[in-house]
mmCIF file of C-alpha atoms (C1' of nucleotides) in Angstrom:
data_model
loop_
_atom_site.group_PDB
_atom_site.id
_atom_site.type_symbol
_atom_site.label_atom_id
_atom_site.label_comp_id
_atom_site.label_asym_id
_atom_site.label_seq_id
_atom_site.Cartn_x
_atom_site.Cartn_y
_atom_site.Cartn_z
ATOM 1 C CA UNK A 46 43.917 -14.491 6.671
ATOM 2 C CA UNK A 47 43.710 -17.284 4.484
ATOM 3 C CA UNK A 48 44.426 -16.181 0.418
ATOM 4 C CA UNK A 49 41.054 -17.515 -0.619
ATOM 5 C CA UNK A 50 39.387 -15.234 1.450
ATOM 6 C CA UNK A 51 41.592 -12.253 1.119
ATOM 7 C CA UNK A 52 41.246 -12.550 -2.965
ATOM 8 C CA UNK A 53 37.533 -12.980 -2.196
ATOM 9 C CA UNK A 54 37.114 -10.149 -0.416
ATOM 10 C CA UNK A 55 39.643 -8.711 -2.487
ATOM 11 C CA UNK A 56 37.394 -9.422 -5.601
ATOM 12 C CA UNK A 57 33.931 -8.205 -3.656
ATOM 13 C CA UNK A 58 35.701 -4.917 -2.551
ATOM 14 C CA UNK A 59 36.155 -4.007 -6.045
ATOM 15 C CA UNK A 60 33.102 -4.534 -7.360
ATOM 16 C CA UNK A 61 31.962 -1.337 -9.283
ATOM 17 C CA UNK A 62 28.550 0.508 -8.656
ATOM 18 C CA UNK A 63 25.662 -0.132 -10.604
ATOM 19 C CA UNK A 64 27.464 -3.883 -11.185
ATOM 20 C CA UNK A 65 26.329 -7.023 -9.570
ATOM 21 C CA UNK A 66 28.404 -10.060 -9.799
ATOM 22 C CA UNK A 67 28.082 -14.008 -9.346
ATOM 23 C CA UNK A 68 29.254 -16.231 -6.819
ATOM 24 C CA UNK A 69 31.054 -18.349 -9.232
ATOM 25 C CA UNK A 70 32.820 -15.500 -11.046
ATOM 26 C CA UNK A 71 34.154 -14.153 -7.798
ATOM 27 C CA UNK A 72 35.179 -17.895 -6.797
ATOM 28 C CA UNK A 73 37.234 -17.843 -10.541
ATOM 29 C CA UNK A 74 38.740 -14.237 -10.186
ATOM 30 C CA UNK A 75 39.677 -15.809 -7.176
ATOM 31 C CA UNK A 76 41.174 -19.018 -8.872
ATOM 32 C CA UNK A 77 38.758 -21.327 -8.401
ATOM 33 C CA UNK A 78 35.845 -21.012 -10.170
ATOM 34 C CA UNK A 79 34.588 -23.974 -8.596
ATOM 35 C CA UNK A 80 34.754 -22.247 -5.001
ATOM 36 C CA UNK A 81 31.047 -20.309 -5.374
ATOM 37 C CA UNK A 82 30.169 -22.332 -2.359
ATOM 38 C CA UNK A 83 33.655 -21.181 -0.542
ATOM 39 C CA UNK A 84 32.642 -17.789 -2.154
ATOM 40 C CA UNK A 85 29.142 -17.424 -0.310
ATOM 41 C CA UNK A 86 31.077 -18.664 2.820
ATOM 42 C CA UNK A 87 33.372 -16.727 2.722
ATOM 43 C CA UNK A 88 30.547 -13.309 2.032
ATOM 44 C CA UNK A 89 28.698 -14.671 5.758
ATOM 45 C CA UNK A 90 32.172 -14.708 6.909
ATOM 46 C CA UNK A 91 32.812 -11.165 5.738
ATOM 47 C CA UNK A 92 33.749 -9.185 8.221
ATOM 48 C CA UNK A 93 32.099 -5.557 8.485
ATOM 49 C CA UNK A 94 34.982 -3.282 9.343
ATOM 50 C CA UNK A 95 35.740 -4.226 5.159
ATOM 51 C CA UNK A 96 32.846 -2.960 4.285
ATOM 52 C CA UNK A 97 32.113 -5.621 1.282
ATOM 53 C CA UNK A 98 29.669 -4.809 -1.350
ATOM 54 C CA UNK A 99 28.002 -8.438 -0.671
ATOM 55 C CA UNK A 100 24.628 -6.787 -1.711
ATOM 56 C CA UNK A 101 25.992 -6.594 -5.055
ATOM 57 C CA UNK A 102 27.273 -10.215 -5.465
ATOM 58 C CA UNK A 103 23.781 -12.368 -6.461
ATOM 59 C CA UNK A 104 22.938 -15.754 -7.780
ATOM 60 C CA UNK A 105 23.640 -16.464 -11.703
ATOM 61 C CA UNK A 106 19.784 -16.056 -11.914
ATOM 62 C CA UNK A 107 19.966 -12.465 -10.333
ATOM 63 C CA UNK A 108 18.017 -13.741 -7.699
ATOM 64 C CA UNK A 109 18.877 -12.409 -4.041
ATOM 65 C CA UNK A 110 20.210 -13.965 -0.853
ATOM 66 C CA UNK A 111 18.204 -15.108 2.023
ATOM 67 C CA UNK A 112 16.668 -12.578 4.478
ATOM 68 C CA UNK A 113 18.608 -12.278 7.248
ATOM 69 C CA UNK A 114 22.040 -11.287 5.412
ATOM 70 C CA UNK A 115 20.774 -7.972 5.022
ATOM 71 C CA UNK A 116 17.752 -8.281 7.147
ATOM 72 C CA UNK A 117 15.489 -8.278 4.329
ATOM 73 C CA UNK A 118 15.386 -9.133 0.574
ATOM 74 C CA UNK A 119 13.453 -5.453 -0.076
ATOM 75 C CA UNK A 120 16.623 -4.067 2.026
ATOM 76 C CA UNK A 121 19.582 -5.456 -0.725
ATOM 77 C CA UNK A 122 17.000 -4.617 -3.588
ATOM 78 C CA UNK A 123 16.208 -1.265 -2.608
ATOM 79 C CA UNK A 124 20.410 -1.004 -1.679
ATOM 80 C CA UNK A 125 20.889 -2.432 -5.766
ATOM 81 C CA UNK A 126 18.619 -0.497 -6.686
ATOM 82 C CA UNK A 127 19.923 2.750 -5.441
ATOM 83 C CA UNK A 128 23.238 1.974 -7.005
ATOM 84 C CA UNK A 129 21.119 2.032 -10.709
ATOM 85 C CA UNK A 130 20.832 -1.987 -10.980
ATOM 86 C CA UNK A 131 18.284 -3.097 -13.531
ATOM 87 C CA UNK A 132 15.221 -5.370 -11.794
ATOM 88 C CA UNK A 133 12.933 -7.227 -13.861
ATOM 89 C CA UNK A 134 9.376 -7.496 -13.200
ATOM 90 C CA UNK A 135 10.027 -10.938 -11.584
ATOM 91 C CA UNK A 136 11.785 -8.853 -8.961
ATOM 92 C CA UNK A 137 15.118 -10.216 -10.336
ATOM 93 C CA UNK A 138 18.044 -8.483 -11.350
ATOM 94 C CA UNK A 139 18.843 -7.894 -15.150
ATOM 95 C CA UNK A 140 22.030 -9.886 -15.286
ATOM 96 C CA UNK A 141 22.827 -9.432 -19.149
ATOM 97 C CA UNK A 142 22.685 -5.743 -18.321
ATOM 98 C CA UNK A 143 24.248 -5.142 -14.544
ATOM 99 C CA UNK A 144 26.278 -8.644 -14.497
ATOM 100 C CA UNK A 145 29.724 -7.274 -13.569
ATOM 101 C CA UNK A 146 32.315 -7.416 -16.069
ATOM 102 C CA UNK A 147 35.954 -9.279 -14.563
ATOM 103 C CA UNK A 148 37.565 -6.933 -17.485
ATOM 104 C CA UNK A 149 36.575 -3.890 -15.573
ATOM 105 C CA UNK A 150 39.549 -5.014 -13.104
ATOM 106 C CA UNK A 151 41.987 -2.843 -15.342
ATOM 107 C CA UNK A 152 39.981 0.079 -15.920
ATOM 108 C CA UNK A 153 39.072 -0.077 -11.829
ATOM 109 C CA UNK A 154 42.526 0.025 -10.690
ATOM 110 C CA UNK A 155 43.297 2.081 -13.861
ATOM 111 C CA UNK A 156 40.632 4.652 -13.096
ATOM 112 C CA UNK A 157 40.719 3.618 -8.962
ATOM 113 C "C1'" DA B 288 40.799 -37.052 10.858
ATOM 114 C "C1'" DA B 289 35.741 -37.281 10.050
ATOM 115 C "C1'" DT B 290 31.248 -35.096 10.078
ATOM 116 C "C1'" DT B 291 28.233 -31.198 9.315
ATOM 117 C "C1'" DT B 292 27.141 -26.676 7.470
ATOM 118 C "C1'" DG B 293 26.673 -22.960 3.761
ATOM 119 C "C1'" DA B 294 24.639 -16.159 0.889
ATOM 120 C "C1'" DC B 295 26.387 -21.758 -5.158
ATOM 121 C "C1'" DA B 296 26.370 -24.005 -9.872
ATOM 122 C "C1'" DG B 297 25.184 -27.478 -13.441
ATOM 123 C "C1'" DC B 298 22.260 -31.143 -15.370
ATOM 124 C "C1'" DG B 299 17.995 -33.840 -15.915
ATOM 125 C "C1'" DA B 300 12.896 -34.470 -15.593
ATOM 126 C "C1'" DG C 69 10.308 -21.987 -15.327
ATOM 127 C "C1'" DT C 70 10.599 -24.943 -11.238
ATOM 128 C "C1'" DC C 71 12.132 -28.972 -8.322
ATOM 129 C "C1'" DG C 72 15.556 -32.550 -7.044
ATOM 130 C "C1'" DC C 73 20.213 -34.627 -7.156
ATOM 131 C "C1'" DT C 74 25.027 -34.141 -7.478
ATOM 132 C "C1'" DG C 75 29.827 -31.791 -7.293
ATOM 133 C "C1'" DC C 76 32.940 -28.430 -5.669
ATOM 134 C "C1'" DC C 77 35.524 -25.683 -1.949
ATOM 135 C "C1'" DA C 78 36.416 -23.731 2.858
ATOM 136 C "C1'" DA C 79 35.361 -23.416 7.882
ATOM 137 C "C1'" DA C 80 33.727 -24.900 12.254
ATOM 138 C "C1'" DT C 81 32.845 -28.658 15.576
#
DNA sequence: AATTTGACAGCGA
DNA sequence: GTCGCTGCCAAAT
């Protein structure tokens, strides 16, 4: 396993409920915050047995991915939505409110 | 090694 | 706000 990927889905793994976080900030937690394109890769690369959050990593606009990752936009929205993410009208998430928060990393581990 | 693909991001019109 | 072009990285062929 390559250490891109492994901090990747490192990263994804610990993304808190009711959080959604962008390609781009994964890609820089992971040290290369110019890797969001490596980062989506890597999330259609992401094996299931690890159980990744992907539905909670988005776009910077809060908009969702294609169908067929989850086998249907209402299927990640109604999944976000569970979790307590905010959706505007536009059927988009609320970024400035559920955009996940790299500090949390401390408190995560802190709290587990 | 070179080419093509991909669940992105930033800038300009 | 939306569309098009460009830049970046990693993997597969």
């Amino acid at each position: 396993m390559n250490s891109f990927r492994k901090k990747v889905y490192h990263t994804v793994s610990l993304l808190p409920r009711g959080r959604v976080a962008t390609y781009g900030q994964i890609a820089s937690l992971c040290g290369n915050p110019l890797a969001a394109r490596a980062v989506g890769w890597a999330m259609r690369n992401a094996p299931a047995f690890l159980d990744l959050p992907c539905h909670r990593v988005v776009n910077k606009n809060g908009s969702l991915a294609p169908a067929y990752a989850f086998g249907g936009e209402h299927i990640q929205r109604g999944m976000l939505i569970d979790e307590g993410i905010l959706f505007k009208d536009n059927g988009r998430i609320d970024m400035k409110s559920c955009l996940w928060i790299p500090e949390d990393l401390a408190v995560s581990e802190e709290q587990g």
